[in-house]
Amino acid sequence: MKMAIVVLVLSCFLSIGQAVDRSNFKTCSQSAFCRRQKAMEPGQSPYTALLETLKLTDSHFTLQLINNNNKVGLLLELYRLQGNMTRVKINELKPLRPRFEVPDVLTTDPTTEPMLLVAQDDQRVVFSLGGEDRRLIVSAQPFRLDIMEGPQVLMSLNSRGLLAFEQLRLRKDTISHKITSTVGSMWDKIKSVFSSQTESEEEGTDETRDKEKSAEVEMEDDQPDMWEETFKSHADSKPHGPSSISLDFSIPGVEHVYGIPEHADSLKLRNTNGGDPYRLYNLDVFQYELSNPMALYGAVPVLISHNVHRTMGIFWLNAAETWVDISYLTSGQEASEAPQTDVRWISESGIIDVFIMLGPKPTDVFTQYASLTGTQYFPPLSSLAYHQCRWNYKNQEDVSAVDRGFDEHDIPYDFIWLDIEHTDGKRYFTWDKSNFAQPKQMLQGLMDKKRKMVTIVDPHIKVDSGYKIHSEICSKGFYVQKKDGGDYEGWCWPGNSGYPDFTNAEMRTWWASKFAYDQYEGSMENLYTWNDMNEPSVFNGPEVTMHKDALHGSWEHRDVHNLYGFYVQMATAEGLIQRSGGQERPFVLTRAFFAGSQRYGAVWTGDNAAEWGHLKMSIPMCLSLGLVGISFCGADVGGFFKTPSSELLVRWYQTGAYQPFFRAHAHLDTPRREPWLFGPDNTALIREAVRQRYALLPYWYLQFHLAHRTGQPVMRPLWVEYPEDIATFAIEDEFLIGRDLLVHPVTDERSSGVTAYLPGQGEVWYDVHTFRRHNGFQHLEIPVTMSSIPVFQRGGSIICRKNRVRRSSTCMEEDPYTLYVALDSLGNAEGELYIDDGYTFKHTTEKQFIHRRLSFSENTLLSSNLSPDSQYSTASWVEKVIILGANKPSTVTLITADGNESSVEFEFEEDPAVLTLRKPGVNAGDNWTLQLR
């Protein structure tokens, strides 16, 4: 019977003919806590701030809130944080039991700054947030928080009265409740005996009674689904009852908000009035739909608001199922003089713990968020190259044949991937004994070509007493537990599976140890890891995931759900670091993620389909992730499900070559689609797209170095760099890589042209293929053919490339650079070059790196050292300098660091104006000057 069940379940996942079955996933009306919270209407809040309870310390203040309807008390804590941020925490004053507070996501306790009380009366208190004009106002009745700058309200909390806190309580049919009810009844009888007491005494008695009622924590009538909820055939026992929370935020003057990934939806978040809110609940959604707010594989509860004056962010630190309602009030609507955006967050459990990032610039918000959760990890250079994947390459001979195919067709690649079929019966950390009998020989063959492999290691473990991994987890008690004891089990790829409790630090340490070379048999230093199905995916669970009443120690799964994938990737990355003695950077791809996942590796957009809409959607999905810290994002090139036409496949390679994570992947049941299987013409087009990626690897690596150092996104919307240009605010079919490359991929079938918006009044942009110059602040009509990838370099920038493309990035390590100097309207440009060994931590531990500043002004190109205390040498040199928008010089002179001068050969083309300097021959790490006279 069990085998029949698993075959039926697996057949649903293996089939590629059907789209998502939406009935498998809840809407807000099917989620009891969301339904209850959404039933609340905006209005006057029942909460009053008890200003007399205010306590102010050097780091924060606290005061109590009271719900006037049920007399339940809350505790408000408010912190002024370094870097123009404010933290607001709200918890029950005296909870029946502790509420979950998210650990491990913040990199450290945020640094606080003193709060100064500047005014107080019976109705409000006013605090300074630094400077003369930044203030925080706490209004008492109804409770409300306003953050102001001068006369302007930047953001209001609970202005719509939607703060809600379902207090923890005793169930009414329990013995404990019956005891408290009996005590209450006896008290009423005692009161009747002494009814002749004075009115003042009676009032005092009533006050005592109110306090005792509050202590009983059972003020409200129970509603359906508070203590048990059923979805389809799955029951959620809810042993602790209702515990949801809600808070509303109003942002005056704002009509554009972004973030809260992951959703297959537009970059600008849509108005959810009249429909479901956006849902944040990590789920394995089979063939997800486009343009809707359904939850997907990851959840980052960060929302960014933007207008021409200011960018701000809201970070809702809660790992439970969360819904986010967005309402845009446009200018003139309902007699409003200015636009406003209202945002309401609803979570099933935990506390309110929210960070308000006040910008004011987009770069400030990125820095603020990075100071809380960390920056994008600095990946190995090779992981920024091209990855070839399929479910599944059949055996070692298949791997070898694919590897040879790339060489025979002169297409570079760095990583080949193995999906679940490479294991011994879906037992992770093992190899199929027939098809992959000699894994080290296979890996060595790749290493000889300076290539690498990724194998999948999922977090569901086959229940098999003969499987060492399972036996050790059992013996150590490291599995997630059922609500009533015993290991939690569910169905996934191996059949009956256990789920390690990655919230347990001891479990994570053990898991990391399994990646050691003497533990993961057959592994070598060029083997890296892919964590899939880590939402976690449970084929026979509610919504294809884990039951909410499963236990992680003393916490229910409902409290920690969105953290599971975060912890899986954390432990895996730590294992790859430990196996090298802490010397080498890991590469780990994850499907599920949370705030802070950027510290551990890359993500991808999951199981997309070979459809033009999915190609288009890959852009806003990755842009949204970049805005909330996760820069290392990509989509399965060609689409995971279904079969792409040759046109779609080519266009997807052309798009993917300009997205941070560049991997082709395909479903088991699709025809093979290696790049050379679609005819020589299409092979040539794909080859050219991949080669463009490899030539730009120095620029990609620099961008990830900067992202790691500063928290700025690698792939970014145009409005990030042009925050006052309203025309950029909703653009999602083009994007920037760093500041200096603008990409408008062709994502429409049979397209003969695209319209690209070139931002920046007074700026110029250069077509990177033709070198033609275009003015900024215009919509440019661009005719396209199948070979076209519209890409523009910003005037005023210098970008370094390696144009000698070889079979892998490591083979290009010592190859020379070509510098592309794109002059602005004043004839100036600047850029950077970053070089290190590409794979270790020595850039941090031993300061072994090169970081150069390249600048062009007054007809002089200068290379100077940005890090004089670092030490690293490179064999790479500068073989060519191409200056776009230049005038023809009479002579070009090279001046080296020791003062030697020599002439440099050059060529000049007038239309377009391009000056090419040939073989300056200087080392890429040296100081030098090129003078044009």
mmCIF file of C-alpha atoms in Angstrom, residues 255-404:
data_model
loop_
_atom_site.group_PDB
_atom_site.id
_atom_site.type_symbol
_atom_site.label_atom_id
_atom_site.label_comp_id
_atom_site.label_asym_id
_atom_site.label_seq_id
_atom_site.Cartn_x
_atom_site.Cartn_y
_atom_site.Cartn_z
ATOM 1 C CA GLU A 255 3.205 54.993 -5.034
ATOM 2 C CA HIS A 256 5.888 52.342 -5.599
ATOM 3 C CA VAL A 257 6.895 49.539 -3.270
ATOM 4 C CA TYR A 258 9.092 46.533 -4.056
ATOM 5 C CA GLY A 259 10.565 43.409 -2.518
ATOM 6 C CA ILE A 260 9.020 40.681 -0.315
ATOM 7 C CA PRO A 261 10.213 37.880 -2.619
ATOM 8 C CA GLU A 262 9.627 35.234 -3.722
ATOM 9 C CA HIS A 263 6.721 35.711 -6.106
ATOM 10 C CA ALA A 264 6.387 35.267 -9.852
ATOM 11 C CA ASP A 265 5.080 38.766 -10.204
ATOM 12 C CA SER A 266 5.918 42.284 -11.316
ATOM 13 C CA LEU A 267 8.830 44.252 -9.868
ATOM 14 C CA LYS A 268 6.519 46.903 -8.490
ATOM 15 C CA LEU A 269 4.209 45.177 -6.031
ATOM 16 C CA ARG A 270 0.586 45.250 -7.030
ATOM 17 C CA ASN A 271 -2.411 46.578 -5.135
ATOM 18 C CA THR A 272 -3.912 43.599 -3.281
ATOM 19 C CA ASN A 273 -7.256 45.245 -2.528
ATOM 20 C CA GLY A 274 -10.023 42.872 -3.481
ATOM 21 C CA GLY A 275 -7.735 39.855 -3.725
ATOM 22 C CA ASP A 276 -5.286 37.772 -1.783
ATOM 23 C CA PRO A 277 -2.348 39.454 -0.066
ATOM 24 C CA TYR A 278 1.168 38.463 -1.024
ATOM 25 C CA ARG A 279 2.049 35.276 0.845
ATOM 26 C CA LEU A 280 5.434 34.463 2.383
ATOM 27 C CA TYR A 281 5.546 30.741 3.125
ATOM 28 C CA ASN A 282 8.262 28.566 1.596
ATOM 29 C CA LEU A 283 6.565 25.971 -0.611
ATOM 30 C CA ASP A 284 7.425 23.477 -3.345
ATOM 31 C CA VAL A 285 5.063 24.848 -5.987
ATOM 32 C CA PHE A 286 4.910 22.575 -9.001
ATOM 33 C CA GLN A 287 4.957 24.571 -12.279
ATOM 34 C CA TYR A 288 4.144 27.878 -10.659
ATOM 35 C CA GLU A 289 1.864 30.403 -12.307
ATOM 36 C CA LEU A 290 2.916 33.880 -13.325
ATOM 37 C CA SER A 291 1.549 37.220 -12.142
ATOM 38 C CA ASN A 292 -0.020 36.238 -8.859
ATOM 39 C CA PRO A 293 0.863 36.627 -5.162
ATOM 40 C CA MET A 294 1.102 32.887 -4.379
ATOM 41 C CA ALA A 295 3.945 31.837 -2.130
ATOM 42 C CA LEU A 296 6.946 30.189 -3.766
ATOM 43 C CA TYR A 297 10.162 28.582 -2.564
ATOM 44 C CA GLY A 298 11.656 31.395 -0.513
ATOM 45 C CA ALA A 299 10.580 34.265 1.704
ATOM 46 C CA VAL A 300 12.394 37.504 2.505
ATOM 47 C CA PRO A 301 10.112 39.761 4.571
ATOM 48 C CA VAL A 302 11.652 43.031 3.399
ATOM 49 C CA LEU A 303 9.662 45.723 1.616
ATOM 50 C CA ILE A 304 11.223 48.797 0.004
ATOM 51 C CA SER A 305 9.344 52.016 -0.710
ATOM 52 C CA HIS A 306 10.559 54.625 -3.155
ATOM 53 C CA ASN A 307 9.653 58.029 -4.509
ATOM 54 C CA VAL A 308 11.683 60.879 -5.976
ATOM 55 C CA HIS A 309 12.517 62.182 -2.513
ATOM 56 C CA ARG A 310 13.315 59.124 -0.414
ATOM 57 C CA THR A 311 13.808 55.374 -0.288
ATOM 58 C CA MET A 312 12.908 53.442 2.873
ATOM 59 C CA GLY A 313 12.638 49.816 3.947
ATOM 60 C CA ILE A 314 10.600 47.666 6.327
ATOM 61 C CA PHE A 315 12.138 44.412 7.594
ATOM 62 C CA TRP A 316 9.535 42.241 9.341
ATOM 63 C CA LEU A 317 11.614 39.703 11.260
ATOM 64 C CA ASN A 318 9.216 36.783 11.549
ATOM 65 C CA ALA A 319 9.685 33.228 10.209
ATOM 66 C CA ALA A 320 6.073 32.041 10.421
ATOM 67 C CA GLU A 321 3.571 32.050 7.569
ATOM 68 C CA THR A 322 3.074 35.697 6.663
ATOM 69 C CA TRP A 323 0.708 37.640 4.413
ATOM 70 C CA VAL A 324 1.354 41.186 3.187
ATOM 71 C CA ASP A 325 -1.515 43.420 2.070
ATOM 72 C CA ILE A 326 -0.699 46.460 -0.076
ATOM 73 C CA SER A 327 -3.061 49.325 -0.792
ATOM 74 C CA TYR A 328 -2.153 52.252 -3.020
ATOM 75 C CA LEU A 329 -4.043 55.494 -2.486
ATOM 76 C CA THR A 330 -3.302 57.571 -5.560
ATOM 77 C CA SER A 331 -3.200 61.339 -5.640
ATOM 78 C CA GLY A 332 -6.691 62.811 -5.636
ATOM 79 C CA GLN A 333 -8.370 59.578 -4.529
ATOM 80 C CA GLU A 334 -10.754 59.966 -1.592
ATOM 81 C CA ALA A 335 -9.919 63.665 -1.355
ATOM 82 C CA SER A 336 -6.301 62.880 -0.607
ATOM 83 C CA GLU A 337 -3.887 65.640 -1.576
ATOM 84 C CA ALA A 338 -0.991 63.242 -1.985
ATOM 85 C CA PRO A 339 -0.498 59.566 -2.785
ATOM 86 C CA GLN A 340 0.046 57.059 -0.006
ATOM 87 C CA THR A 341 0.808 53.383 0.298
ATOM 88 C CA ASP A 342 -0.588 51.314 3.146
ATOM 89 C CA VAL A 343 1.093 48.015 3.988
ATOM 90 C CA ARG A 344 -0.224 45.471 6.466
ATOM 91 C CA TRP A 345 1.816 42.507 7.713
ATOM 92 C CA ILE A 346 0.047 39.454 9.166
ATOM 93 C CA SER A 347 1.967 36.493 10.681
ATOM 94 C CA GLU A 348 0.681 33.319 12.279
ATOM 95 C CA SER A 349 2.881 33.340 15.374
ATOM 96 C CA GLY A 350 5.894 34.945 17.000
ATOM 97 C CA ILE A 351 6.248 38.582 17.959
ATOM 98 C CA ILE A 352 6.297 41.877 16.119
ATOM 99 C CA ASP A 353 9.954 42.662 15.507
ATOM 100 C CA VAL A 354 10.332 45.207 12.733
ATOM 101 C CA PHE A 355 13.247 47.286 11.502
ATOM 102 C CA ILE A 356 12.454 50.562 9.788
ATOM 103 C CA MET A 357 15.260 51.619 7.470
ATOM 104 C CA LEU A 358 14.959 55.318 6.775
ATOM 105 C CA GLY A 359 17.384 55.618 3.866
ATOM 106 C CA PRO A 360 17.149 58.283 2.511
ATOM 107 C CA LYS A 361 18.900 57.034 -0.659
ATOM 108 C CA PRO A 362 18.546 53.565 -2.173
ATOM 109 C CA THR A 363 22.204 52.865 -1.419
ATOM 110 C CA ASP A 364 21.580 53.809 2.218
ATOM 111 C CA VAL A 365 18.744 51.286 2.543
ATOM 112 C CA PHE A 366 20.958 48.529 1.107
ATOM 113 C CA THR A 367 23.707 49.448 3.560
ATOM 114 C CA GLN A 368 21.252 49.515 6.463
ATOM 115 C CA TYR A 369 19.810 46.120 5.646
ATOM 116 C CA ALA A 370 23.293 44.637 5.128
ATOM 117 C CA SER A 371 24.302 45.905 8.570
ATOM 118 C CA LEU A 372 21.485 43.768 10.002
ATOM 119 C CA THR A 373 21.635 40.502 7.999
ATOM 120 C CA GLY A 374 25.020 40.625 6.270
ATOM 121 C CA THR A 375 26.130 41.087 2.692
ATOM 122 C CA GLN A 376 26.140 38.768 -0.301
ATOM 123 C CA TYR A 377 28.865 36.158 0.218
ATOM 124 C CA PHE A 378 31.847 36.485 -2.115
ATOM 125 C CA PRO A 379 31.598 33.477 -4.430
ATOM 126 C CA PRO A 380 34.416 31.644 -6.193
ATOM 127 C CA LEU A 381 35.036 33.304 -9.545
ATOM 128 C CA SER A 382 34.305 30.073 -11.401
ATOM 129 C CA SER A 383 30.757 29.977 -9.997
ATOM 130 C CA LEU A 384 30.007 33.179 -11.942
ATOM 131 C CA ALA A 385 30.697 31.318 -15.186
ATOM 132 C CA TYR A 386 28.386 28.938 -17.043
ATOM 133 C CA HIS A 387 26.795 25.849 -15.425
ATOM 134 C CA GLN A 388 25.410 22.850 -17.338
ATOM 135 C CA CYS A 389 22.726 20.852 -15.553
ATOM 136 C CA ARG A 390 20.046 18.285 -16.255
ATOM 137 C CA TRP A 391 17.849 15.909 -14.328
ATOM 138 C CA ASN A 392 19.794 13.709 -14.930
ATOM 139 C CA TYR A 393 23.082 12.865 -16.621
ATOM 140 C CA LYS A 394 22.827 9.092 -16.697
ATOM 141 C CA ASN A 395 26.314 7.892 -15.849
ATOM 142 C CA GLN A 396 29.993 8.724 -15.953
ATOM 143 C CA GLU A 397 30.133 8.083 -19.686
ATOM 144 C CA ASP A 398 27.294 10.556 -20.215
ATOM 145 C CA VAL A 399 29.123 13.179 -18.154
ATOM 146 C CA SER A 400 32.275 12.597 -20.166
ATOM 147 C CA ALA A 401 30.413 12.869 -23.460
ATOM 148 C CA VAL A 402 28.767 16.151 -22.478
ATOM 149 C CA ASP A 403 32.117 17.487 -21.309
ATOM 150 C CA ARG A 404 33.700 16.585 -24.657
#
